[in-house]
Amino acid sequence: MVKVKPFAALRPPKNIVTQVAAPPYDVLNSEEAAKMAREKSLLHITKPEIDFNPILPDHDPKVYDKAVENFKEWQAKGWLKRDAKEQYYVYAQTMEGRTQYGLVLCAHTDDYASGKIKKHELTRKDKEDDRMVHVRIQNANIEPVFFAYKDHPVINAIVLKVTTSADPEYDFVDENEFRHRLWPISDDADIAEITRVFTEEVDAFYVADGHHRTAAAARVGAEKRAQNPNHTGEEEYNYFMAVCFPESQLKIIDYNRVVKDLNGLSEAELIEALKADFEVEEKGTQPYHPSSLHNFSMYLGGKWYSLQAKPGRYNDSDPIGALDVTVLSNLVLDKILGIKDLRTDKRIDFVGGIRGLEELSRRVDSGEMAVAFALYPVSMEQLINIADTGNIMPPKTTWFEPKLRSGLAIHTLSK
């Protein structure tokens, strides 16, 4: 079973929450963050490179120093205040009429080391290292990771009681028209019951979003453990902040690919090469959405195409081989376009499905990219099966929306 605890969050006063709360660090590039950030925005802490003119590279030592300076300043000015007691929080997100209710809690680093916190995607060491530096220098988890867990009726009942018996502490709509609400769970009996249920009856967490932050938190915890001769396992640094949603409420959307060049091929030669493994059908100038698993859409030369993988080109009995990211990687990106490593090859970029197919065509039409591919999204059932069987998805397989809002709660690694 998993180990969890409540915590006394640092969070903004109710009257300024919309000024402090911000998109996660990895949703915006530096230029977008600089345009969005106002005086109190958490982006000055999560993306402090924006405070320099010109904007500095995000790995510059001055950027890390600025992050620490800004975090201290936000607390000194009262833009972030600590709650009086350790508690859990309900965080609700509403997008296009669908609402999901998660618990904000602290998970234990031992569960990551033992595999009770199950990952499904490979991480990049450079991103892990960057997030590790941020956790270490701030002595805090500024942004939560995003976990799923298998539904539990007792947890569902507590969440329902909390969200129907009182108005939320926070309730606002963001720039994407997504609604965010937060309720503290301060009742001692509810806190004790949540802790008991997770500790005794929930066998695993599944990393939905935040593989790098999870790995970084675990590494910092191990580092602090080694530095403490009186380590007990209960110190705050053994825990990190997560928002945990029941898996039945979550929906994965597509995570698409754009490629800078055609590996020396003409457009006609690319289409001809694809015909070895796909039924290729031109669809015209209107965006074409993949219709099912093993069906892809491609945008090339101002036109959309359907690519239907031929039988025998994939293995549906293999949880990884059946994934469309694997089919596309093996049969197109590697075999035809020469992209061997999705984590390091600079010719490929990834676009979350929330941006729409129009973003794919825009990047190709602009000349920035040569071709784009859209994929049919994986399911929660596939994700859980892959994690439970110890398999690892290729990078950038899953995209959950809406993204967690940063700044609604912060966990510090010391009390």
XYZ file of C-alpha atoms in Angstrom:
415
model
C 0.000 0.000 0.000
C 1.088 3.642 -0.438
C 2.211 6.017 2.261
C 0.703 9.517 2.367
C 0.442 12.437 4.768
C -1.296 15.801 5.047
C 0.778 18.967 5.007
C 0.536 22.650 5.877
C 0.651 24.258 2.452
C 2.103 27.567 1.470
C -0.559 29.173 -0.705
C -1.855 32.585 -1.790
C -4.584 34.503 0.060
C -7.966 34.046 -1.552
C -8.157 37.604 -2.894
C -4.956 37.282 -4.982
C -5.042 33.634 -6.041
C -5.693 34.500 -9.701
C -2.679 36.825 -9.681
C -0.349 34.186 -8.207
C -1.545 30.922 -9.787
C 0.050 30.092 -13.131
C 0.358 27.365 -15.761
C 3.008 24.699 -15.033
C 6.616 25.475 -15.924
C 6.675 23.100 -18.897
C 3.523 24.347 -20.636
C 4.919 27.748 -21.639
C 8.223 28.633 -23.238
C 10.179 31.524 -21.743
C 8.844 34.115 -24.167
C 5.224 33.078 -23.542
C 5.819 33.121 -19.787
C 7.334 36.610 -19.935
C 4.259 37.931 -21.722
C 1.852 36.285 -19.283
C 3.582 36.988 -15.972
C 2.298 39.875 -13.879
C 3.838 41.188 -10.661
C 2.655 38.400 -8.327
C 2.714 35.489 -10.816
C 4.325 32.237 -9.694
C 6.066 32.201 -13.090
C 8.690 34.474 -11.526
C 9.542 31.486 -9.282
C 9.059 28.572 -11.679
C 10.522 30.327 -14.763
C 12.726 33.072 -13.279
C 14.715 33.435 -16.498
C 11.932 35.835 -17.529
C 13.199 38.383 -14.990
C 16.320 39.045 -17.063
C 16.648 41.225 -20.139
C 17.464 39.551 -22.405
C 15.929 36.332 -21.092
C 18.663 34.013 -19.841
C 18.935 30.257 -20.526
C 16.958 28.463 -17.845
C 20.054 26.528 -16.628
C 22.080 29.690 -15.945
C 23.202 29.872 -12.260
C 21.771 33.411 -12.064
C 18.350 31.966 -12.908
C 18.493 29.492 -10.019
C 19.575 32.285 -7.643
C 16.679 34.424 -8.838
C 14.243 31.587 -8.148
C 15.358 31.436 -4.507
C 15.221 35.218 -4.165
C 11.709 35.416 -5.598
C 10.378 32.534 -3.475
C 11.568 34.282 -0.315
C 10.139 37.593 -1.507
C 6.688 36.107 -2.219
C 6.559 34.786 1.357
C 7.865 38.021 2.900
C 5.219 40.041 1.053
C 2.416 37.704 2.113
C 1.674 36.531 -1.414
C 2.266 33.003 -0.121
C 1.145 32.153 3.418
C 1.399 28.911 5.381
C -1.736 27.169 6.594
C -2.092 26.761 10.355
C -2.430 22.969 10.311
C -1.510 19.933 8.267
C -4.407 18.943 6.056
C -5.404 17.504 2.719
C -7.023 19.519 -0.069
C -9.576 18.742 -2.778
C -8.660 20.210 -6.159
C -11.341 20.222 -8.873
C -10.774 20.976 -12.550
C -13.554 21.551 -15.056
C -13.015 21.496 -18.816
C -15.776 21.512 -21.424
C -18.373 20.441 -18.874
C -16.332 17.557 -17.426
C -15.041 17.830 -13.837
C -12.380 15.734 -12.117
C -11.772 15.823 -8.360
C -8.291 15.166 -6.974
C -6.686 15.070 -3.552
C -3.623 17.210 -2.870
C -1.368 15.226 -0.551
C 2.204 14.262 0.170
C 3.498 10.959 -1.196
C 6.582 9.178 0.154
C 9.836 8.833 -1.783
C 10.213 5.211 -0.597
C 7.158 4.294 -2.664
C 8.876 5.627 -5.772
C 12.015 3.628 -4.987
C 10.027 0.431 -4.350
C 7.817 0.778 -7.435
C 4.532 1.505 -5.662
C 4.568 4.823 -7.498
C 4.495 3.447 -11.020
C 5.924 5.293 -13.988
C 5.077 4.621 -17.608
C 7.425 6.923 -19.542
C 11.174 7.352 -19.831
C 12.684 10.531 -18.402
C 15.480 12.734 -19.716
C 18.420 13.153 -17.336
C 18.915 16.832 -18.208
C 15.305 17.638 -17.252
C 15.565 15.518 -14.102
C 18.737 17.375 -13.127
C 17.113 20.767 -13.716
C 14.056 19.931 -11.594
C 16.327 18.458 -8.922
C 18.236 21.724 -8.655
C 14.982 23.653 -8.247
C 13.729 21.345 -5.477
C 17.092 21.420 -3.702
C 17.662 25.174 -3.772
C 14.067 26.050 -2.836
C 13.813 23.264 -0.268
C 10.269 22.891 -1.556
C 8.008 21.267 -4.116
C 6.768 24.400 -5.827
C 4.602 22.481 -8.308
C 2.744 19.219 -7.721
C 3.077 16.038 -9.698
C -0.048 14.435 -11.132
C -0.956 10.888 -10.040
C -3.857 8.565 -10.788
C -5.113 5.822 -8.484
C -7.800 3.178 -8.724
C -11.162 4.456 -7.500
C -12.001 3.934 -3.827
C -15.562 4.463 -2.502
C -14.483 5.853 0.872
C -12.263 8.506 -0.700
C -14.995 9.344 -3.211
C -17.484 9.790 -0.360
C -15.212 12.133 1.599
C -14.522 14.217 -1.497
C -18.246 14.443 -2.238
C -19.012 15.518 1.331
C -16.301 18.199 1.334
C -17.234 19.658 -2.042
C -20.997 19.757 -1.387
C -20.976 21.008 2.206
C -18.949 24.207 1.765
C -17.991 26.761 -0.830
C -14.483 26.325 -2.250
C -11.630 28.422 -0.913
C -10.596 29.165 -4.498
C -12.858 29.287 -7.528
C -11.670 30.855 -10.768
C -11.490 30.354 -14.527
C -8.122 30.521 -16.280
C -7.075 31.958 -19.640
C -8.135 28.729 -21.391
C -11.637 28.843 -19.863
C -10.819 25.947 -17.511
C -12.261 26.212 -14.007
C -10.146 25.536 -10.902
C -11.493 25.064 -7.345
C -9.821 24.136 -4.055
C -11.253 23.050 -0.678
C -9.068 22.464 2.431
C -9.984 19.278 4.318
C -9.503 20.385 7.910
C -11.715 17.880 9.771
C -9.429 15.612 11.814
C -11.622 12.539 11.306
C -11.592 12.989 7.532
C -7.817 13.525 7.548
C -7.271 10.350 9.581
C -9.600 8.318 7.344
C -7.908 9.481 4.127
C -4.521 8.538 5.573
C -5.839 5.131 6.674
C -7.445 4.276 3.339
C -4.374 5.063 1.275
C -2.043 3.346 3.737
C -4.147 0.191 4.037
C -6.200 -0.142 0.851
C -4.650 1.712 -2.131
C -1.899 -0.410 -3.634
C -0.299 2.028 -6.081
C -0.082 5.483 -7.580
C 0.368 5.911 -11.340
C 2.373 8.878 -12.612
C 0.071 10.623 -15.068
C 2.098 13.804 -15.567
C 5.313 14.876 -13.880
C 7.751 11.994 -14.364
C 10.719 14.378 -14.124
C 9.407 16.162 -11.024
C 8.709 12.823 -9.344
C 12.191 11.509 -10.111
C 13.768 14.791 -8.978
C 11.839 14.770 -5.680
C 12.939 11.200 -4.982
C 16.570 12.051 -5.737
C 16.525 15.098 -3.440
C 14.944 12.994 -0.696
C 17.703 10.386 -1.037
C 20.333 13.132 -0.994
C 18.970 14.690 2.216
C 18.616 11.251 3.795
C 22.316 10.550 3.207
C 23.237 13.898 4.770
C 21.234 13.287 7.963
C 22.866 10.864 10.448
C 19.663 10.891 12.530
C 17.349 10.079 9.627
C 14.075 8.398 10.660
C 12.070 8.302 7.414
C 9.421 10.681 8.739
C 11.215 13.934 7.958
C 9.393 16.259 5.607
C 12.032 15.790 2.911
C 10.907 12.175 2.540
C 7.647 13.433 1.074
C 6.680 15.349 -2.038
C 3.471 16.994 -3.211
C 1.066 15.274 -5.584
C -2.472 15.786 -6.847
C -4.107 12.358 -7.084
C -7.199 11.703 -9.214
C -9.308 8.525 -9.374
C -8.567 6.901 -12.714
C -12.215 6.775 -13.816
C -12.347 10.581 -13.960
C -9.289 11.045 -16.177
C -9.099 11.360 -19.924
C -5.938 11.224 -22.023
C -5.788 13.289 -25.193
C -3.417 13.021 -28.134
C 0.267 13.961 -28.029
C 1.441 14.732 -31.559
C 4.730 15.095 -33.425
C 6.261 17.621 -35.823
C 9.526 17.022 -37.708
C 11.902 19.634 -39.129
C 12.953 17.846 -42.347
C 12.211 14.814 -44.507
C 15.650 13.186 -44.130
C 16.616 14.081 -47.691
C 13.374 12.866 -49.281
C 10.984 14.860 -51.420
C 7.332 14.975 -50.382
C 6.443 12.486 -53.129
C 9.240 10.136 -52.040
C 8.044 10.275 -48.417
C 4.510 9.331 -49.447
C 5.833 6.477 -51.580
C 7.998 5.197 -48.706
C 5.006 5.254 -46.351
C 3.019 2.969 -48.660
C 5.191 0.009 -47.669
C 3.585 -0.104 -44.213
C 0.474 2.097 -44.476
C -2.605 2.564 -46.602
C -2.165 6.232 -47.547
C -5.234 8.315 -48.400
C -5.258 12.024 -49.206
C -7.906 13.883 -47.163
C -7.640 17.436 -48.508
C -7.004 20.733 -46.762
C -9.364 20.344 -43.788
C -7.852 18.865 -40.596
C -8.198 15.103 -40.413
C -8.413 13.461 -36.967
C -7.221 9.865 -36.543
C -10.315 7.670 -36.378
C -9.013 4.719 -34.325
C -5.921 2.958 -33.033
C -3.259 2.415 -35.723
C -4.733 5.220 -37.818
C -2.644 8.401 -38.069
C -3.097 11.762 -39.686
C -0.238 13.461 -41.502
C 0.052 17.072 -42.636
C 2.430 17.555 -45.554
C 2.647 20.145 -48.291
C -0.608 21.861 -47.338
C -2.664 18.640 -47.319
C -3.894 16.144 -44.709
C -3.486 12.409 -45.177
C -4.824 9.290 -43.443
C -2.174 6.669 -42.690
C -3.674 3.290 -41.777
C -1.063 0.815 -40.566
C -1.266 -2.446 -42.490
C -1.935 -5.721 -40.627
C 1.208 -7.396 -39.363
C 3.062 -4.097 -38.859
C 2.239 -3.964 -35.116
C 1.794 -6.412 -32.253
C -1.451 -5.988 -30.312
C -0.425 -8.705 -27.847
C 2.514 -6.557 -26.718
C 1.402 -3.628 -24.511
C 4.213 -1.435 -25.881
C 4.210 -2.741 -29.439
C 0.483 -2.025 -29.684
C 0.940 1.666 -28.887
C 0.620 4.047 -31.799
C 3.645 5.986 -30.581
C 5.632 2.769 -31.052
C 4.146 2.086 -34.486
C 4.886 5.628 -35.665
C 8.368 5.628 -34.141
C 9.353 2.302 -35.668
C 7.767 2.584 -39.106
C 8.083 6.313 -39.832
C 10.327 8.311 -37.519
C 13.106 5.725 -37.374
C 12.717 3.700 -40.571
C 12.056 6.591 -42.964
C 13.062 9.849 -41.254
C 16.115 8.545 -39.403
C 15.081 9.694 -35.918
C 16.548 7.088 -33.556
C 16.122 8.713 -30.131
C 13.029 10.805 -29.439
C 14.601 12.224 -26.282
C 17.704 13.711 -27.891
C 17.071 14.274 -31.620
C 16.568 18.005 -32.177
C 14.715 17.429 -35.449
C 11.521 16.396 -33.650
C 9.187 18.334 -31.389
C 6.004 17.383 -29.541
C 2.653 19.183 -29.471
C -0.039 18.516 -26.891
C -3.428 17.760 -28.391
C -5.001 20.643 -26.490
C -3.448 22.971 -29.092
C -5.450 21.299 -31.840
C -4.508 20.070 -35.286
C -4.376 23.681 -36.441
C -1.159 24.078 -34.442
C 0.383 21.237 -36.458
C -0.531 22.783 -39.803
C 0.572 26.221 -38.597
C 4.058 24.992 -37.741
C 4.418 23.225 -41.072
C 2.954 26.081 -43.140
C 5.315 28.540 -41.427
C 8.299 26.600 -42.717
C 9.505 25.796 -39.192
C 8.610 22.123 -39.675
C 8.351 19.903 -42.747
C 5.746 17.355 -41.671
C 3.346 16.702 -38.786
C 1.734 13.545 -37.428
C -1.330 13.283 -35.177
C -2.023 10.163 -33.114
C -5.086 8.538 -31.599
C -4.793 8.894 -27.789
C -4.035 5.972 -25.492
C -6.555 5.013 -22.804
C -6.253 4.983 -19.005
C -6.676 1.210 -19.197
C -3.605 0.962 -21.439
C -1.571 3.263 -19.185
C -2.378 1.285 -16.029
C -1.733 -2.047 -17.747
C 1.655 -0.836 -18.966
C 2.635 0.457 -15.525
C 1.376 -2.677 -13.742
C 3.374 -4.950 -16.047
C 6.559 -2.949 -15.509
C 6.748 -1.687 -19.075
C 7.822 1.812 -20.111
C 6.175 3.870 -22.855
C 8.199 5.905 -25.330
C 8.515 9.565 -24.265
C 5.654 11.998 -24.870
C 2.968 9.323 -25.088
C 0.326 10.793 -22.784
C -1.152 14.258 -22.464
C -3.663 15.034 -19.718
C -5.788 18.148 -19.851
C -6.483 20.428 -18.131
C -3.016 20.870 -16.712
C -2.659 21.394 -12.978
C -2.544 25.036 -11.941
C 0.666 25.890 -10.104
C 0.642 27.980 -6.955
C -2.549 26.712 -5.336
C -0.426 24.817 -2.794
C 3.323 24.479 -2.138
C 5.013 21.869 0.058
C 8.221 22.747 1.881
C 10.766 20.051 2.764
C 11.157 21.305 6.326
C 8.529 22.552 8.758
